[in-house]
Amino acid sequence: MSDQIIIFDTTLRDGEQSPGAAMTKEEKIRIARQLEKLGVDVIEAGFAAASLGDFDAIHAIAGIIQNSTVCSLARASENDVRRAGEAIQPAMANPQKNGRIHTFIATSKIHMENKLRMTEDQVVERAVQAVKWALEYTNDVEFSAEDAVRSDMDFLIRVFDAVIKAGAKTINVPDTVGYSIPAPWGERMRELIARVPNSHTVVWSTHCHNDLGMAVANSLAAVMGGARQVECTINGLGERAGNASLEEIVMAIKTRNDFFNLTTLVDATQIVTTSKLVSTITGYPIQPNKAIVGANAFAHESGIHQDGVLKHRETYEIMRAEDVGWNTNKLTLGKLSGRNAFRTRLKELGIELASEDALNAVFAKFKTLADKKSEIFDEDLQALVSDEFVSEAAETFKLVYLQVTSQTGETPHALVTISENGLEQHAESDGGGPVDATFKAIENMVKSDASLLLYSVNNITSGTDAQGEVTVRLSKGDRIVNGQGADTDIVIASAKAYLNGLNKLQAKSEKVNPQL
Ligand code: KIV
Ligand code: ZN
């Protein structure tokens, strides 16, 4: 058995299934480039049959990424598998690269009877057929038994035996509903490997959801039971309570090497940058006490701890902040930096803008920011670029002007001008606070009827002159979107975020959820 753990990142697929986390093709490409830099082995870039947008994004990523295998998910149906096969083609055309099809079907009684309405025999037959269709496109075929956690052991063995005979190379055992606990999950993996014929010819994989907060613990238990691939996401993003968090898995394996005695190819110093990028793009803030990537993960508040760390670091620190990429955010550029230095830094960050005009637009925003903020970091550049991608996309509503008055003892008041498809409108409103007044003024014009589910502000870097990054989550009918905006003025950032959310609600989405 290999001592290397294959890190399969599914931020762009399972992570994207989080409410409001849908990403554009350009955003997915930015994250995929960063995942490659991070050194993940496999990037699950999406579910090709979900929509044309998903297909295009996977196709583009398969053409760009050189060092990671690019994978598409496919239900066990002919159309899904063929769409996945076509989407990963650019990776197959180059002998140096690799493309994977990940096909799945549910194997638990509850799913087979109520969702699929298929018998056990039909499920086995379809699973085998899906693997055979996939093999027409690539030798790298992964099969997942959805809801393996609640599947009958003998039936799982029968399905896995059949798909291995058909040619699947990776067998994934998902805890789709986050039901398991570590000891039985590790035992399940051990038993499968012991009982499935020819189990040593494939890679065993685990994929855990976090409904009971045990996704990482369950994944590591499966590793101890013999799994050599872990499916995970950056920041633990994913449906409901999310997936196992990549940074926690990787750092557990590295930090407790004495116990696991295993390796990964992940460059841990890229973890914080990747985490911030995913948070900025999806609008999912990182809780301050989140392990590894939370703002407090390496902060020592109590006097006793500070004293200990100062005397001897290891008294309270089991990892070094800089080893996961904290404090390495370079002071990138300043007020006097020229266009060439700016272009070079964007390139180093893996950011490619579509045109010279787009570069000029971001450079102009950079200069404005540099006037307000003395030090510009990589995170500031990422936010400026995100803003530019937003304005490149079809935008119905744009912020033109905002004036807010807020004073002790007075009711806050906002005066807002927006343009709707190029046509300017003005409105004003009082509110409980400046942000409330601003949103009410916008609503007086737009009358969107959307509900505000979440409003959050995070500082992109430290200091009171930092840009504030605002996320709003809006819902209307059955749609949920996240809107983002960044500015050194958080009320302006809030207005931008709100309008960004409204623009996303306007855009049609015909995405299919693979698990429905
Ligand atoms: O949670 C799950 O079962 C999945 C499968 C598609 C692998 O995401
Ligand atoms: Zn999943």
Coordinates of C-alpha atoms and ligand atoms in Angstrom, one line a residue:
M1 CA 0.0 0.0 0.0
S2 CA 1.3 3.4 -1.0
D3 CA 2.3 5.9 1.8
Q4 CA 1.1 8.8 -0.3
I5 CA -2.3 10.2 0.2
I6 CA -4.0 11.4 -3.0
I7 CA -5.7 14.8 -2.2
F8 CA -8.9 15.0 -4.3
D9 CA -10.2 18.6 -4.1
T10 CA -13.9 19.0 -4.8
T11 CA -14.3 22.7 -3.9
L12 CA -15.4 23.5 -7.5
R13 CA -18.1 20.7 -7.5
D14 CA -19.3 19.7 -4.0
G15 CA -18.2 23.0 -2.6
E16 CA -20.1 24.8 -5.3
Q17 CA -23.3 23.0 -4.1
S18 CA -23.4 25.2 -1.0
P19 CA -26.2 27.7 -1.2
G20 CA -25.2 30.8 -3.1
A21 CA -21.6 29.6 -3.8
A22 CA -22.2 29.2 -7.6
M23 CA -19.1 30.4 -9.4
T24 CA -18.5 31.8 -12.9
K25 CA -16.1 30.1 -15.3
E26 CA -13.5 32.8 -14.7
E27 CA -13.8 32.4 -10.9
K28 CA -13.5 28.6 -11.2
I29 CA -10.4 29.0 -13.4
R30 CA -8.8 31.3 -10.8
I31 CA -9.4 28.8 -8.0
A32 CA -8.2 25.9 -10.2
R33 CA -4.9 27.6 -10.9
Q34 CA -4.5 28.2 -7.2
L35 CA -5.4 24.6 -6.4
E36 CA -2.7 23.5 -8.8
K37 CA -0.2 25.8 -7.1
L38 CA -1.3 24.2 -3.8
G39 CA -0.4 20.8 -5.3
V40 CA -3.6 18.9 -5.1
D41 CA -3.6 15.7 -7.0
V42 CA -7.1 15.8 -8.5
I43 CA -9.3 18.8 -9.1
E44 CA -13.0 17.9 -9.4
A45 CA -13.8 20.9 -11.6
G46 CA -17.6 20.4 -11.8
F47 CA -20.5 18.3 -13.0
A48 CA -20.4 18.6 -16.8
A49 CA -24.1 17.7 -17.3
A50 CA -25.3 20.3 -14.8
S51 CA -25.3 23.2 -17.3
L52 CA -23.5 24.6 -20.3
G53 CA -21.6 26.9 -17.9
D54 CA -20.4 23.9 -15.9
F55 CA -19.3 22.1 -19.0
D56 CA -17.4 25.2 -20.3
A57 CA -15.6 25.7 -17.0
I58 CA -14.4 22.1 -16.8
H59 CA -13.4 22.1 -20.5
A60 CA -11.4 25.4 -19.9
I61 CA -9.8 24.1 -16.7
A62 CA -8.8 20.8 -18.4
G63 CA -7.0 22.9 -21.0
I64 CA -5.2 25.1 -18.6
I65 CA -4.2 22.9 -15.7
Q66 CA -0.9 21.0 -16.2
N67 CA 0.0 19.3 -13.0
S68 CA -3.2 18.1 -11.4
T69 CA -5.7 15.6 -12.8
V70 CA -8.9 17.4 -13.9
C71 CA -12.1 15.5 -13.1
S72 CA -15.8 15.8 -13.9
L73 CA -18.6 14.2 -12.0
A74 CA -21.3 12.2 -13.8
R75 CA -24.3 10.4 -12.7
A76 CA -24.4 6.8 -13.9
S77 CA -26.3 7.8 -17.1
E78 CA -25.1 7.7 -20.7
N79 CA -25.7 11.4 -21.3
D80 CA -23.9 12.5 -18.0
V81 CA -20.9 10.3 -18.7
R82 CA -20.5 11.4 -22.3
R83 CA -20.7 15.1 -21.3
A84 CA -18.1 14.5 -18.6
G85 CA -15.9 12.7 -21.2
E86 CA -16.2 15.6 -23.7
A87 CA -15.5 18.2 -21.0
I88 CA -12.2 16.6 -19.9
Q89 CA -11.0 16.1 -23.5
P90 CA -8.4 18.9 -23.4
A91 CA -6.6 17.1 -20.6
M92 CA -6.7 13.8 -22.6
A93 CA -5.3 15.4 -25.8
N94 CA -1.9 16.0 -24.0
P95 CA 0.0 12.9 -23.0
Q96 CA 1.6 14.8 -20.0
K97 CA -1.8 15.5 -18.5
N98 CA -4.7 13.4 -17.2
G99 CA -8.5 13.6 -17.1
R100 CA -10.8 11.6 -14.8
I101 CA -14.5 10.7 -15.0
H102 CA -16.1 10.3 -11.6
T103 CA -19.4 8.4 -11.9
F104 CA -21.7 7.5 -9.1
I105 CA -25.0 5.9 -8.2
A106 CA -26.7 5.5 -4.8
T107 CA -26.5 2.1 -3.2
S108 CA -28.5 2.4 0.0
K109 CA -32.0 0.9 0.3
I110 CA -33.5 4.3 1.1
H111 CA -32.0 5.9 -2.0
M112 CA -32.6 3.0 -4.3
E113 CA -36.2 2.6 -3.3
N114 CA -37.3 6.2 -2.9
K115 CA -35.0 8.3 -5.2
L116 CA -33.9 6.0 -8.0
R117 CA -36.8 3.5 -7.8
M118 CA -34.4 0.8 -9.0
T119 CA -33.7 -2.7 -7.8
E120 CA -30.3 -3.9 -6.6
D121 CA -29.7 -5.7 -9.9
Q122 CA -30.6 -2.6 -11.9
V123 CA -28.2 -0.5 -9.8
V124 CA -25.3 -3.0 -10.4
E125 CA -26.0 -3.2 -14.1
R126 CA -26.1 0.6 -14.4
A127 CA -22.9 1.1 -12.4
V128 CA -21.0 -1.3 -14.6
Q129 CA -22.4 0.3 -17.7
A130 CA -21.4 3.8 -16.5
V131 CA -17.8 2.7 -15.9
K132 CA -17.7 1.1 -19.4
W133 CA -19.0 4.3 -21.0
A134 CA -16.4 6.3 -19.1
L135 CA -13.6 4.0 -20.2
E136 CA -14.3 5.1 -23.8
Y137 CA -12.9 8.5 -22.8
T138 CA -10.2 7.8 -20.2
N139 CA -8.6 5.0 -18.2
D140 CA -8.9 7.1 -15.1
V141 CA -12.4 6.2 -13.9
E142 CA -13.6 6.6 -10.4
F143 CA -16.8 5.1 -9.1
S144 CA -18.7 6.2 -6.0
A145 CA -21.4 4.4 -4.1
E146 CA -23.6 7.3 -3.0
D147 CA -24.8 7.0 0.6
A148 CA -22.3 4.1 1.2
V149 CA -22.6 4.9 4.9
R150 CA -26.2 3.5 5.0
S151 CA -25.7 0.8 2.4
D152 CA -25.8 -2.9 3.1
M153 CA -22.2 -4.2 3.4
D154 CA -22.8 -7.3 1.2
F155 CA -24.5 -5.2 -1.5
L156 CA -21.6 -2.7 -1.4
I157 CA -19.2 -5.5 -1.9
R158 CA -21.2 -6.8 -4.8
V159 CA -21.3 -3.4 -6.5
F160 CA -17.6 -2.6 -5.9
D161 CA -16.6 -6.1 -7.2
A162 CA -18.6 -5.5 -10.4
V163 CA -17.2 -2.0 -11.1
I164 CA -13.6 -3.1 -10.4
K165 CA -14.1 -5.9 -12.9
A166 CA -15.5 -3.4 -15.4
G167 CA -12.3 -1.3 -15.0
A168 CA -12.8 1.4 -12.4
K169 CA -9.4 2.5 -10.9
T170 CA -10.6 4.4 -7.8
I171 CA -13.4 3.3 -5.5
N172 CA -14.9 6.0 -3.4
V173 CA -16.8 5.3 -0.3
P174 CA -18.9 8.4 0.6
D175 CA -20.6 9.4 3.8
T176 CA -23.1 11.4 1.8
V177 CA -25.2 12.5 4.8
G178 CA -22.5 12.9 7.4
Y179 CA -23.9 10.1 9.5
S180 CA -20.8 8.1 10.4
I181 CA -18.5 8.2 13.4
P182 CA -14.8 7.6 13.2
A183 CA -14.4 4.0 14.5
P184 CA -17.1 2.3 12.4
W185 CA -16.1 4.4 9.4
G186 CA -12.5 3.2 9.6
E187 CA -13.7 -0.3 10.2
R188 CA -16.0 -0.2 7.1
M189 CA -13.1 0.8 4.9
R190 CA -10.9 -2.0 6.4
E191 CA -13.7 -4.6 5.8
L192 CA -14.3 -3.5 2.2
I193 CA -10.6 -3.7 1.4
A194 CA -10.5 -7.1 3.0
R195 CA -13.6 -8.6 1.4
V196 CA -13.9 -7.0 -2.1
P197 CA -12.1 -9.2 -4.6
N198 CA -9.0 -7.6 -6.2
S199 CA -9.2 -4.6 -3.8
H200 CA -5.4 -4.2 -4.0
T201 CA -5.7 -3.2 -7.7
V202 CA -7.6 0.0 -7.0
V203 CA -7.2 3.1 -4.9
W204 CA -9.7 3.3 -2.0
S205 CA -11.1 6.7 -1.4
T206 CA -13.2 8.4 1.3
H207 CA -15.6 11.4 1.0
C208 CA -17.2 12.6 4.2
H209 CA -19.8 15.3 4.9
N210 CA -19.7 17.2 8.1
D211 CA -23.3 17.1 9.5
L212 CA -22.1 15.8 12.9
G213 CA -18.9 17.8 12.7
M214 CA -16.8 14.6 12.1
A215 CA -16.0 14.8 8.4
V216 CA -12.2 15.2 9.1
A217 CA -12.1 12.7 11.9
N218 CA -14.0 10.2 9.7
S219 CA -11.8 10.8 6.7
L220 CA -8.7 10.2 8.8
A221 CA -10.2 7.0 10.3
A222 CA -10.8 5.8 6.7
V223 CA -7.1 6.5 6.0
M224 CA -6.2 4.4 9.0
G225 CA -8.5 1.7 7.5
G226 CA -6.6 1.8 4.2
A227 CA -8.0 4.6 2.1
R228 CA -5.3 6.4 0.1
Q229 CA -7.5 9.1 -1.5
V230 CA -9.3 11.7 0.6
E231 CA -12.0 13.9 -1.0
C232 CA -12.2 17.3 0.6
T233 CA -12.8 21.0 0.0
I234 CA -11.0 24.3 0.9
N235 CA -12.5 25.7 4.1
G236 CA -14.7 22.6 4.4
L237 CA -17.1 24.3 1.9
G238 CA -19.9 22.1 0.8
E239 CA -23.6 21.3 1.0
R240 CA -25.3 21.6 4.4
A241 CA -22.6 21.5 7.0
G242 CA -19.9 21.0 4.3
N243 CA -17.3 18.5 3.4
A244 CA -14.1 17.5 5.1
S245 CA -11.7 20.4 5.1
L246 CA -8.6 20.0 3.0
E247 CA -6.4 22.2 5.2
E248 CA -7.3 20.2 8.3
I249 CA -6.7 16.8 6.6
V250 CA -3.4 17.9 5.2
M251 CA -2.1 19.5 8.4
A252 CA -3.2 16.5 10.5
I253 CA -1.2 14.2 8.3
K254 CA 1.8 16.5 8.3
T255 CA 1.7 17.5 11.9
R256 CA 1.1 13.9 13.2
N257 CA 3.4 12.3 10.8
D258 CA 4.7 10.3 13.9
F259 CA 1.3 8.6 13.9
F260 CA 0.2 8.4 10.3
N261 CA 3.6 8.0 8.6
L262 CA 2.0 9.2 5.3
T263 CA 2.8 12.0 2.9
T264 CA 0.9 14.4 0.5
L265 CA 2.2 16.5 -2.4
V266 CA 0.4 19.6 -1.0
D267 CA 2.5 22.7 -0.5
A268 CA 1.1 23.8 2.8
T269 CA 2.5 27.3 2.5
Q270 CA -0.2 27.9 -0.2
I271 CA -3.0 27.0 2.2
V272 CA -3.9 30.4 3.6
T273 CA -3.8 32.1 0.1
T274 CA -6.1 29.4 -1.3
S275 CA -8.5 29.6 1.6
K276 CA -8.8 33.4 1.3
L277 CA -9.3 33.2 -2.5
V278 CA -12.1 30.6 -2.1
S279 CA -13.7 32.7 0.7
T280 CA -13.6 35.9 -1.4
I281 CA -15.0 34.3 -4.5
T282 CA -17.8 32.2 -2.9
G283 CA -18.7 34.8 -0.3
Y284 CA -18.4 32.2 2.5
P285 CA -16.5 34.0 5.3
I286 CA -14.1 31.9 7.4
Q287 CA -15.0 31.8 11.1
P288 CA -12.2 33.3 13.2
N289 CA -11.7 30.1 15.3
K290 CA -11.6 27.8 12.2
A291 CA -8.6 25.5 12.5
I292 CA -5.5 26.4 10.3
V293 CA -7.1 29.2 8.3
G294 CA -9.2 31.2 10.9
A295 CA -7.9 34.6 11.9
N296 CA -7.4 33.3 15.5
A297 CA -5.9 30.0 14.6
F298 CA -2.4 31.1 15.6
A299 CA -3.3 34.1 17.9
H300 CA -2.5 33.7 21.5
E301 CA -4.8 35.9 23.6
S302 CA -4.3 34.7 27.2
G303 CA -1.3 36.1 29.0
I304 CA -0.1 32.7 30.1
H305 CA -0.1 31.4 26.5
Q306 CA 1.6 34.5 25.2
D307 CA 4.3 34.2 27.8
G308 CA 4.8 30.6 27.0
V309 CA 5.0 31.1 23.3
L310 CA 7.5 33.9 23.7
K311 CA 9.7 31.8 26.0
H312 CA 9.5 28.7 23.8
R313 CA 7.2 28.6 20.8
E314 CA 6.3 24.9 21.0
T315 CA 4.8 25.3 24.5
Y316 CA 1.5 26.2 22.9
E317 CA 2.0 25.9 19.1
I318 CA 1.9 22.5 17.3
M319 CA 2.3 24.1 13.9
R320 CA 4.1 27.2 12.7
A321 CA 1.8 29.9 11.2
E322 CA 4.3 30.5 8.4
D323 CA 4.2 26.8 7.4
V324 CA 0.6 27.2 6.3
G325 CA 1.1 30.6 4.7
W326 CA 0.3 33.0 7.4
N327 CA 2.4 36.1 7.6
T328 CA 3.9 35.4 4.2
N329 CA 1.4 37.8 2.5
K330 CA 3.9 40.0 0.9
L331 CA 3.7 43.8 0.9
T332 CA 3.1 43.6 -2.8
L333 CA 2.9 47.1 -4.2
G334 CA 2.6 50.7 -3.2
K335 CA 1.5 54.0 -4.5
L336 CA 4.5 54.4 -6.7
S337 CA 4.4 51.0 -8.3
G338 CA 4.1 51.1 -12.1
R339 CA 1.9 49.1 -14.5
N340 CA 4.7 46.6 -15.2
A341 CA 5.2 45.7 -11.6
F342 CA 1.4 45.4 -11.2
R343 CA 1.1 43.2 -14.3
T344 CA 4.0 41.0 -13.0
R345 CA 2.4 40.5 -9.6
L346 CA -0.9 39.6 -11.1
K347 CA 0.8 37.0 -13.2
E348 CA 2.7 35.6 -10.2
L349 CA -0.7 35.3 -8.5
G350 CA -2.0 33.3 -11.5
I351 CA -4.5 36.0 -12.5
E352 CA -5.0 36.5 -16.2
L353 CA -7.3 39.3 -17.2
A354 CA -9.2 39.0 -20.5
S355 CA -7.8 42.2 -22.2
E356 CA -5.5 45.2 -21.9
D357 CA -8.6 47.2 -21.1
A358 CA -9.4 45.0 -18.2
L359 CA -5.8 45.4 -16.9
N360 CA -6.0 49.2 -17.3
A361 CA -9.3 49.2 -15.3
V362 CA -7.9 47.2 -12.4
F363 CA -4.7 49.3 -12.5
A364 CA -6.8 52.4 -12.2
K365 CA -8.7 50.9 -9.2
F366 CA -5.3 49.9 -7.7
K367 CA -4.1 53.5 -7.9
T368 CA -7.2 54.8 -6.2
L369 CA -6.8 52.2 -3.5
A370 CA -3.1 53.0 -3.1
D371 CA -4.1 56.7 -2.4
K372 CA -6.3 55.5 0.5
K373 CA -4.3 52.7 1.8
S374 CA -0.5 52.8 2.2
E375 CA 0.2 49.1 1.9
I376 CA -1.3 46.9 -0.8
F377 CA -1.2 43.1 -0.2
D378 CA -2.0 40.2 -2.5
E379 CA -5.4 39.8 -0.9
D380 CA -6.2 43.4 -1.9
L381 CA -5.3 42.6 -5.4
Q382 CA -7.5 39.5 -5.4
A383 CA -10.4 41.6 -4.3
L384 CA -9.8 44.3 -6.9
V385 CA -9.7 41.6 -9.6
S386 CA -12.9 40.0 -8.3
D387 CA -14.5 43.4 -8.5
E388 CA -13.3 43.7 -12.1
F389 CA -14.7 40.3 -13.0
V390 CA -18.0 41.4 -11.6
S391 CA -18.0 44.5 -13.7
E392 CA -17.0 42.5 -16.8
A393 CA -20.1 40.2 -16.3
A394 CA -23.5 41.4 -17.5
E395 CA -24.6 43.8 -14.9
T396 CA -28.1 45.2 -14.7
F397 CA -27.5 47.4 -11.6
K398 CA -24.4 49.5 -10.9
L399 CA -23.6 51.9 -8.1
V400 CA -23.1 55.4 -9.3
Y401 CA -23.2 57.5 -6.2
L402 CA -23.7 57.1 -2.5
Q403 CA -24.0 59.7 0.3
V404 CA -24.7 58.6 3.8
T405 CA -25.1 60.7 6.9
S406 CA -24.7 59.1 10.3
Q407 CA -24.4 61.0 13.5
T408 CA -24.9 60.4 17.2
G409 CA -28.6 61.0 18.1
E410 CA -29.8 61.3 14.5
T411 CA -31.5 58.9 12.2
P412 CA -29.0 57.6 9.5
H413 CA -30.0 58.7 6.0
A414 CA -28.7 57.4 2.6
L415 CA -28.9 59.1 -0.8
V416 CA -28.2 56.6 -3.6
T417 CA -27.9 56.8 -7.4
I418 CA -27.7 53.5 -9.3
S419 CA -27.8 52.8 -13.0
E420 CA -30.2 50.1 -14.2
N421 CA -29.2 49.0 -17.7
G422 CA -27.5 52.4 -18.2
L423 CA -30.4 54.5 -16.9
E424 CA -29.8 56.5 -13.8
Q425 CA -32.2 56.5 -10.9
H426 CA -32.0 58.2 -7.5
A427 CA -33.6 57.4 -4.2
E428 CA -33.2 58.1 -0.5
S429 CA -34.1 56.5 2.8
D430 CA -33.8 56.6 6.5
G431 CA -32.6 53.4 8.2
G432 CA -31.7 51.8 11.5
G433 CA -28.0 52.3 10.5
P434 CA -26.2 53.5 7.4
V435 CA -26.2 50.1 5.8
D436 CA -29.9 49.6 6.5
A437 CA -30.6 53.1 5.0
T438 CA -28.6 52.3 1.9
F439 CA -30.2 48.9 1.3
K440 CA -33.7 50.5 1.8
A441 CA -32.9 53.3 -0.7
I442 CA -31.8 50.7 -3.2
E443 CA -34.9 48.7 -2.6
N444 CA -37.0 51.8 -3.2
M445 CA -35.7 51.8 -6.7
V446 CA -35.3 48.1 -7.5
K447 CA -38.2 46.6 -5.6
S448 CA -36.6 43.2 -5.8
D449 CA -38.6 41.4 -3.2
A450 CA -35.5 39.5 -2.2
S451 CA -34.9 38.4 1.4
L452 CA -31.6 39.2 3.1
L453 CA -30.4 36.0 4.7
L454 CA -26.9 37.0 5.7
Y455 CA -24.8 40.2 6.0
S456 CA -21.2 39.9 6.9
V457 CA -18.1 42.2 6.9
N458 CA -14.6 41.0 7.0
N459 CA -11.4 42.9 6.8
I460 CA -9.3 41.8 3.8
T461 CA -6.0 42.6 5.6
S462 CA -5.3 44.1 9.0
G463 CA -5.4 47.8 10.0
T464 CA -8.2 50.3 10.1
D465 CA -7.4 51.4 6.5
A466 CA -8.0 47.8 5.3
Q467 CA -10.6 47.1 2.6
G468 CA -13.8 45.7 4.1
E469 CA -15.2 42.7 2.2
V470 CA -18.9 42.5 2.5
T471 CA -21.0 39.5 1.7
V472 CA -24.8 39.5 1.4
R473 CA -26.8 36.3 0.9
L474 CA -30.2 37.0 -0.8
S475 CA -33.0 34.6 -1.6
K476 CA -35.9 34.9 -3.9
G477 CA -38.2 32.0 -4.8
D478 CA -36.0 28.9 -4.8
R479 CA -32.8 30.8 -5.6
I480 CA -30.1 31.8 -3.2
V481 CA -27.1 33.9 -4.2
N482 CA -24.1 35.5 -2.5
G483 CA -23.2 39.1 -3.5
Q484 CA -19.8 40.6 -2.7
G485 CA -18.3 44.0 -2.6
A486 CA -15.0 45.4 -1.3
D487 CA -14.0 48.9 -0.5
T488 CA -12.1 50.8 2.2
D489 CA -15.5 52.3 3.0
I490 CA -17.7 49.5 4.3
V491 CA -21.0 51.2 3.5
I492 CA -19.9 51.5 -0.2
A493 CA -18.7 47.9 0.0
S494 CA -22.2 47.0 1.3
A495 CA -24.0 48.8 -1.5
K496 CA -21.7 47.0 -4.0
A497 CA -22.4 43.7 -2.4
Y498 CA -26.1 44.2 -2.4
L499 CA -26.2 45.2 -6.1
N500 CA -23.9 42.3 -6.9
G501 CA -26.4 39.9 -5.3
L502 CA -29.3 41.5 -7.2
N503 CA -27.4 41.2 -10.5
K504 CA -26.9 37.5 -9.7
L505 CA -30.6 37.0 -9.0
Q506 CA -31.3 38.5 -12.4
A507 CA -29.1 36.0 -14.2
K508 CA -30.8 32.8 -15.2
S509 CA -29.5 29.6 -13.6
E510 CA -30.5 26.3 -15.1
K511 CA -28.1 24.2 -13.1
V512 CA -29.0 20.6 -12.2
N513 CA -28.0 19.3 -8.8
P514 CA -26.4 15.9 -9.4
Q515 CA -27.9 14.4 -6.2
L516 CA -31.5 15.3 -6.9
Ligands
KIV1 O1 -21.7 13.1 -1.0 C1 -21.7 12.3 -2.0 O2 -22.1 11.2 -2.0 C2 -21.1 12.9 -3.3 C3 -21.0 11.9 -4.4 C4 -21.4 12.4 -5.7 C5 -19.6 11.4 -4.4 O3 -20.8 14.0 -3.4
ZN2 ZN -20.5 15.0 -1.4

